[in-house]
mmCIF file of C-alpha atoms in Angstrom:
data_model
loop_
_atom_site.group_PDB
_atom_site.id
_atom_site.type_symbol
_atom_site.label_atom_id
_atom_site.label_comp_id
_atom_site.label_asym_id
_atom_site.label_seq_id
_atom_site.Cartn_x
_atom_site.Cartn_y
_atom_site.Cartn_z
ATOM 1 C CA MET N 92 95.112 93.459 36.734
ATOM 2 C CA THR N 93 96.685 91.801 33.693
ATOM 3 C CA ASP N 94 98.848 94.632 32.372
ATOM 4 C CA SER N 95 100.750 97.101 34.497
ATOM 5 C CA TYR N 96 102.221 100.270 33.009
ATOM 6 C CA HIS N 97 104.830 102.761 34.082
ATOM 7 C CA ILE N 98 103.865 106.308 33.133
ATOM 8 C CA LEU N 99 106.555 109.002 33.162
ATOM 9 C CA ALA N 100 105.179 112.554 33.273
ATOM 10 C CA VAL N 101 107.722 115.277 32.497
ATOM 11 C CA GLY N 102 106.964 118.865 33.485
ATOM 12 C CA ALA N 103 108.886 122.110 33.356
ATOM 13 C CA HIS N 104 108.276 123.108 36.988
ATOM 14 C CA CYS N 105 107.036 121.594 40.220
ATOM 15 C CA GLY N 106 103.277 122.081 40.067
ATOM 16 C CA ASP N 107 102.826 121.834 36.289
ATOM 17 C CA LEU N 108 102.228 118.093 36.230
ATOM 18 C CA GLU N 109 99.968 118.185 39.264
ATOM 19 C CA LEU N 110 97.778 120.777 37.536
ATOM 20 C CA GLN N 111 97.827 119.142 34.100
ATOM 21 C CA VAL N 112 97.566 115.421 34.834
ATOM 22 C CA GLY N 113 97.238 115.088 38.607
ATOM 23 C CA ALA N 114 93.822 113.443 38.403
ATOM 24 C CA ILE N 115 94.875 111.164 35.527
ATOM 25 C CA ALA N 116 98.000 110.174 37.454
ATOM 26 C CA HIS N 117 95.961 109.316 40.532
ATOM 27 C CA LYS N 118 93.522 107.285 38.430
ATOM 28 C CA TYR N 119 96.350 105.112 37.107
ATOM 29 C CA ALA N 120 98.268 104.926 40.369
ATOM 30 C CA LYS N 121 95.277 103.666 42.328
ATOM 31 C CA ALA N 122 94.616 101.112 39.557
ATOM 32 C CA GLY N 123 98.054 99.646 40.310
ATOM 33 C CA HIS N 124 100.166 101.332 37.651
ATOM 34 C CA ARG N 125 103.443 103.042 38.440
ATOM 35 C CA VAL N 126 103.496 106.790 37.831
ATOM 36 C CA THR N 127 106.562 109.030 38.087
ATOM 37 C CA PHE N 128 106.558 112.824 37.992
ATOM 38 C CA LEU N 129 109.816 114.240 36.622
ATOM 39 C CA HIS N 130 110.084 117.989 37.265
ATOM 40 C CA MET N 131 112.825 119.532 35.149
ATOM 41 C CA THR N 132 113.061 122.564 37.442
ATOM 42 C CA ALA N 133 111.460 123.503 40.726
ATOM 43 C CA GLY N 134 109.942 126.652 39.227
ATOM 44 C CA GLU N 135 111.682 128.637 41.905
ATOM 45 C CA LYS N 136 111.796 132.105 40.389
ATOM 46 C CA GLY N 137 108.148 132.943 40.988
ATOM 47 C CA THR N 138 109.028 133.573 44.607
ATOM 48 C CA PRO N 139 106.490 134.666 47.223
ATOM 49 C CA PRO N 140 107.077 138.025 48.929
ATOM 50 C CA ASP N 141 109.980 138.064 51.404
ATOM 51 C CA MET N 142 111.366 134.699 50.243
ATOM 52 C CA GLY N 143 114.611 134.093 48.368
ATOM 53 C CA VAL N 144 114.881 131.931 45.269
ATOM 54 C CA GLU N 145 116.732 129.028 46.947
ATOM 55 C CA THR N 146 114.369 129.005 49.917
ATOM 56 C CA TYR N 147 111.388 128.876 47.573
ATOM 57 C CA ARG N 148 113.057 126.119 45.545
ATOM 58 C CA GLN N 149 113.242 123.950 48.647
ATOM 59 C CA GLN N 150 109.648 124.817 49.527
ATOM 60 C CA LYS N 151 108.404 123.784 46.075
ATOM 61 C CA ILE N 152 110.266 120.479 46.214
ATOM 62 C CA LYS N 153 108.676 119.850 49.613
ATOM 63 C CA GLU N 154 105.258 120.743 48.198
ATOM 64 C CA SER N 155 105.816 118.365 45.273
ATOM 65 C CA LYS N 156 106.522 115.508 47.683
ATOM 66 C CA GLU N 157 103.386 116.279 49.690
ATOM 67 C CA ALA N 158 101.265 116.361 46.541
ATOM 68 C CA ALA N 159 102.866 113.155 45.224
ATOM 69 C CA LYS N 160 102.038 111.325 48.434
ATOM 70 C CA ILE N 161 98.381 112.285 48.073
ATOM 71 C CA LEU N 162 98.271 111.254 44.409
ATOM 72 C CA GLY N 163 100.190 108.015 44.972
ATOM 73 C CA VAL N 164 102.981 108.840 42.537
ATOM 74 C CA GLU N 165 106.765 109.037 42.673
ATOM 75 C CA THR N 166 108.424 112.420 42.229
ATOM 76 C CA ILE N 167 111.855 113.590 41.047
ATOM 77 C CA THR N 168 113.032 117.198 40.749
ATOM 78 C CA LEU N 169 116.131 117.931 38.674
ATOM 79 C CA ASP N 170 118.547 120.815 39.220
ATOM 80 C CA TYR N 171 117.904 122.826 36.058
ATOM 81 C CA LYS N 172 117.136 126.506 36.600
ATOM 82 C CA ASP N 173 113.659 127.934 36.232
ATOM 83 C CA ALA N 174 113.164 129.986 33.033
ATOM 84 C CA GLU N 175 116.502 128.708 31.667
ATOM 85 C CA LEU N 176 115.599 125.199 30.473
ATOM 86 C CA LYS N 177 117.190 124.289 27.134
ATOM 87 C CA ALA N 178 116.601 121.373 24.768
ATOM 88 C CA ASN N 179 120.326 120.813 24.306
ATOM 89 C CA ASP N 180 122.289 117.589 24.030
ATOM 90 C CA GLU N 181 123.292 117.565 27.695
ATOM 91 C CA THR N 182 119.698 117.825 28.910
ATOM 92 C CA ILE N 183 118.395 115.356 26.327
ATOM 93 C CA THR N 184 121.043 112.795 27.318
ATOM 94 C CA HIS N 185 120.208 113.300 30.994
ATOM 95 C CA VAL N 186 116.525 112.544 30.376
ATOM 96 C CA ALA N 187 117.438 109.621 28.083
ATOM 97 C CA LYS N 188 119.468 108.206 30.974
ATOM 98 C CA ILE N 189 116.437 108.523 33.255
ATOM 99 C CA ILE N 190 114.254 106.780 30.664
ATOM 100 C CA ARG N 191 116.713 103.885 30.485
ATOM 101 C CA GLU N 192 116.851 103.686 34.285
ATOM 102 C CA LEU N 193 113.097 103.888 34.937
ATOM 103 C CA LYS N 194 111.922 102.050 31.788
ATOM 104 C CA PRO N 195 108.552 103.808 31.428
ATOM 105 C CA ASP N 196 105.982 102.631 28.898
ATOM 106 C CA PHE N 197 104.422 106.028 28.195
ATOM 107 C CA ALA N 198 105.337 109.684 28.603
ATOM 108 C CA LEU N 199 103.112 112.681 29.306
ATOM 109 C CA THR N 200 104.419 116.215 28.851
ATOM 110 C CA HIS N 201 103.561 119.762 27.804
ATOM 111 C CA TRP N 202 102.064 120.726 24.447
ATOM 112 C CA VAL N 203 104.562 122.042 21.873
ATOM 113 C CA HIS N 204 103.347 125.669 21.810
ATOM 114 C CA SER N 205 103.482 127.828 24.913
ATOM 115 C CA MET N 206 103.958 131.369 26.154
ATOM 116 C CA HIS N 207 106.579 129.896 28.542
ATOM 117 C CA PRO N 208 109.893 128.792 26.951
ATOM 118 C CA ASP N 209 110.468 126.122 29.605
ATOM 119 C CA HIS N 210 107.155 124.512 28.646
ATOM 120 C CA GLU N 211 108.071 124.534 24.960
ATOM 121 C CA ALA N 212 111.450 122.966 25.712
ATOM 122 C CA CYS N 213 109.913 120.018 27.572
ATOM 123 C CA PRO N 214 108.281 118.133 24.653
ATOM 124 C CA GLN N 215 111.403 118.716 22.557
ATOM 125 C CA ILE N 216 113.527 117.188 25.319
ATOM 126 C CA VAL N 217 111.185 114.240 25.876
ATOM 127 C CA GLU N 218 110.842 113.371 22.196
ATOM 128 C CA ALA N 219 114.587 113.557 21.560
ATOM 129 C CA ALA N 220 115.376 111.641 24.756
ATOM 130 C CA TRP N 221 112.854 108.948 23.814
ATOM 131 C CA LEU N 222 114.766 108.360 20.557
ATOM 132 C CA LYS N 223 118.199 108.518 22.182
ATOM 133 C CA ALA N 224 117.198 106.127 24.976
ATOM 134 C CA ALA N 225 115.881 103.612 22.445
ATOM 135 C CA LEU N 226 118.820 103.530 20.024
ATOM 136 C CA PRO N 227 121.507 100.942 20.840
ATOM 137 C CA GLY N 228 124.145 103.109 19.173
ATOM 138 C CA PHE N 229 124.047 105.613 22.028
ATOM 139 C CA GLU N 230 126.082 104.547 25.053
ATOM 140 C CA ILE N 231 124.684 106.086 28.224
ATOM 141 C CA ASN N 232 126.353 105.000 31.466
ATOM 142 C CA GLY N 233 126.300 101.348 30.410
ATOM 143 C CA LEU N 234 122.491 101.258 30.532
ATOM 144 C CA GLU N 235 120.463 99.029 28.211
ATOM 145 C CA PRO N 236 118.408 100.785 25.516
ATOM 146 C CA HIS N 237 114.737 101.301 26.275
ATOM 147 C CA GLY N 238 111.990 102.481 23.947
ATOM 148 C CA MET N 239 108.655 103.814 25.158
ATOM 149 C CA LYS N 240 105.365 102.970 23.458
ATOM 150 C CA ALA N 241 103.958 106.474 23.083
ATOM 151 C CA MET N 242 103.976 110.078 24.218
ATOM 152 C CA TYR N 243 100.996 112.327 24.960
ATOM 153 C CA HIS N 244 100.627 116.055 25.532
ATOM 154 C CA SER N 245 98.673 117.418 28.496
ATOM 155 C CA GLU N 246 96.646 120.582 28.994
ATOM 156 C CA ASN N 247 98.056 123.734 30.571
ATOM 157 C CA TRP N 248 96.550 127.232 30.423
ATOM 158 C CA GLU N 249 99.892 128.602 29.193
ATOM 159 C CA ASP N 250 100.148 126.026 26.377
ATOM 160 C CA MET N 251 96.825 126.444 24.582
ATOM 161 C CA HIS N 252 97.903 127.690 21.123
ATOM 162 C CA GLY N 253 96.866 124.863 18.787
ATOM 163 C CA TYR N 254 95.952 122.501 21.623
ATOM 164 C CA GLU N 255 92.865 120.486 20.663
ATOM 165 C CA PRO N 256 92.221 117.474 22.928
ATOM 166 C CA ASP N 257 92.140 114.003 21.401
ATOM 167 C CA LEU N 258 91.383 112.128 24.621
ATOM 168 C CA TYR N 259 89.043 112.973 27.485
ATOM 169 C CA ILE N 260 89.865 110.906 30.578
ATOM 170 C CA ASP N 261 87.068 110.470 33.109
ATOM 171 C CA VAL N 262 88.497 111.519 36.472
ATOM 172 C CA SER N 263 85.224 111.994 38.317
ATOM 173 C CA GLU N 264 86.205 109.643 41.132
ATOM 174 C CA GLU N 265 89.697 111.140 41.436
ATOM 175 C CA PHE N 266 88.900 114.841 41.288
ATOM 176 C CA ASP N 267 88.546 115.555 45.003
ATOM 177 C CA ILE N 268 91.939 113.956 45.688
ATOM 178 C CA TYR N 269 93.367 115.955 42.789
ATOM 179 C CA LEU N 270 92.138 119.203 44.330
ATOM 180 C CA GLU N 271 93.578 118.180 47.698
ATOM 181 C CA ALA N 272 96.978 117.627 46.064
ATOM 182 C CA LEU N 273 96.826 121.014 44.342
ATOM 183 C CA SER N 274 96.168 122.701 47.657
ATOM 184 C CA LYS N 275 99.673 121.774 48.859
ATOM 185 C CA TYR N 276 101.228 124.340 46.515
ATOM 186 C CA TRP N 277 101.530 127.914 47.742
ATOM 187 C CA PHE N 278 101.411 129.392 44.232
ATOM 188 C CA ILE N 279 98.265 127.478 43.277
ATOM 189 C CA MET N 280 96.383 128.759 46.288
ATOM 190 C CA ASN N 281 97.920 132.242 46.639
ATOM 191 C CA SER N 282 99.089 133.524 43.255
ATOM 192 C CA SER N 283 98.037 137.114 42.582
ATOM 193 C CA SER N 284 98.775 136.801 38.839
ATOM 194 C CA PHE N 285 96.534 133.823 38.006
ATOM 195 C CA ARG N 286 93.763 131.939 39.816
ATOM 196 C CA TYR N 287 95.224 128.455 39.308
ATOM 197 C CA TYR N 288 92.951 126.536 41.670
ATOM 198 C CA ASP N 289 89.766 128.109 40.341
ATOM 199 C CA TYR N 290 90.813 127.676 36.718
ATOM 200 C CA TYR N 291 91.715 123.992 36.930
ATOM 201 C CA ARG N 292 88.673 123.149 39.014
ATOM 202 C CA ALA N 293 86.525 124.847 36.364
ATOM 203 C CA LEU N 294 88.506 123.215 33.527
ATOM 204 C CA GLY N 295 87.857 119.765 34.985
ATOM 205 C CA THR N 296 84.159 120.593 35.085
ATOM 206 C CA THR N 297 84.124 121.965 31.521
ATOM 207 C CA ARG N 298 86.030 119.008 30.083
ATOM 208 C CA GLY N 299 83.713 116.718 32.018
ATOM 209 C CA CYS N 300 80.685 118.382 30.411
ATOM 210 C CA LEU N 301 82.130 117.738 26.953
ATOM 211 C CA ALA N 302 82.922 114.122 27.859
ATOM 212 C CA ARG N 303 79.451 113.623 29.407
ATOM 213 C CA VAL N 304 80.976 112.830 32.805
ATOM 214 C CA LYS N 305 81.334 114.876 35.987
ATOM 215 C CA TYR N 306 85.049 115.712 35.657
ATOM 216 C CA ALA N 307 87.653 115.031 32.972
ATOM 217 C CA GLN N 308 91.239 115.847 32.053
ATOM 218 C CA THR N 309 92.502 115.763 28.491
ATOM 219 C CA LEU N 310 95.474 114.536 26.483
ATOM 220 C CA LYS N 311 96.574 115.156 22.914
ATOM 221 C CA TYR N 312 98.456 112.945 20.491
ATOM 222 C CA PRO N 313 101.659 114.386 18.992
ATOM 223 C CA THR N 314 101.030 116.020 15.626
ATOM 224 C CA GLY N 315 101.289 113.447 12.859
ATOM 225 C CA MET N 316 100.907 110.526 15.273
ATOM 226 C CA ASN N 317 97.176 110.705 16.000
ATOM 227 C CA VAL N 318 96.164 107.871 13.689
ATOM 228 C CA ILE N 319 95.700 104.620 15.594
ATOM 229 C CA LYS N 320 95.717 101.460 13.498
ATOM 230 C CA GLY N 321 94.878 98.073 14.896
ATOM 231 C CA PRO N 322 92.103 95.590 15.689
ATOM 232 C CA GLU N 323 91.240 97.115 19.073
ATOM 233 C CA LEU N 324 91.412 100.280 21.129
ATOM 234 C CA PRO N 325 94.847 101.086 22.570
ATOM 235 C CA LYS N 326 95.297 99.905 26.150
ATOM 236 C CA PHE N 327 96.440 103.343 27.274
ATOM 237 C CA PRO N 328 94.722 105.502 28.316
ATOM 238 C CA ILE N 329 92.002 103.596 30.146
#
């Protein structure tokens, strides 16, 4: 492999990234690229019956590690509170610090419109942190500036207002492993409010039909940045 990338996926809650880009992440990880899942919160307030918020937080972090091991990715969960995520300067600087530390080439995150405020905050945080991490004028813990190449939005059932895919990634070979990773999450397999496992299995099939492959996951360019100029196709995604 000539070029190796580091992909940083940023999600609002443990489980979001696995659902949205788990198969894509596994595709790149097994091809030798580095993939990191950054969960802004654990998503701890959707607690199962008879379980407290802190207990469920620890369970979700444990589930995220189990899923990450299956997918071959790294995982980090920050201490922000579920349903209280804000795109403020403190949070943006924190993520900018992580970008400078990890030096990713690309970022994946939620689409900009969502019924969940945490999801809407994520792309705002990532975009602002991308700029702050890249500008030499910002001093962040003595770390060298680092600019990423691009950012992409991923598909989530709660973020569908205005989401029209630009990229269909063939994940036919990765889909069974993806489903295995999803099965590690209690809420994906047991939620009474939404059939997560069934939906994302069906979504992979539907997107695959449109892409003329067995299974696919999609990405979207940021609005205003979906014009690619150059003599060849971009190297990411593959």
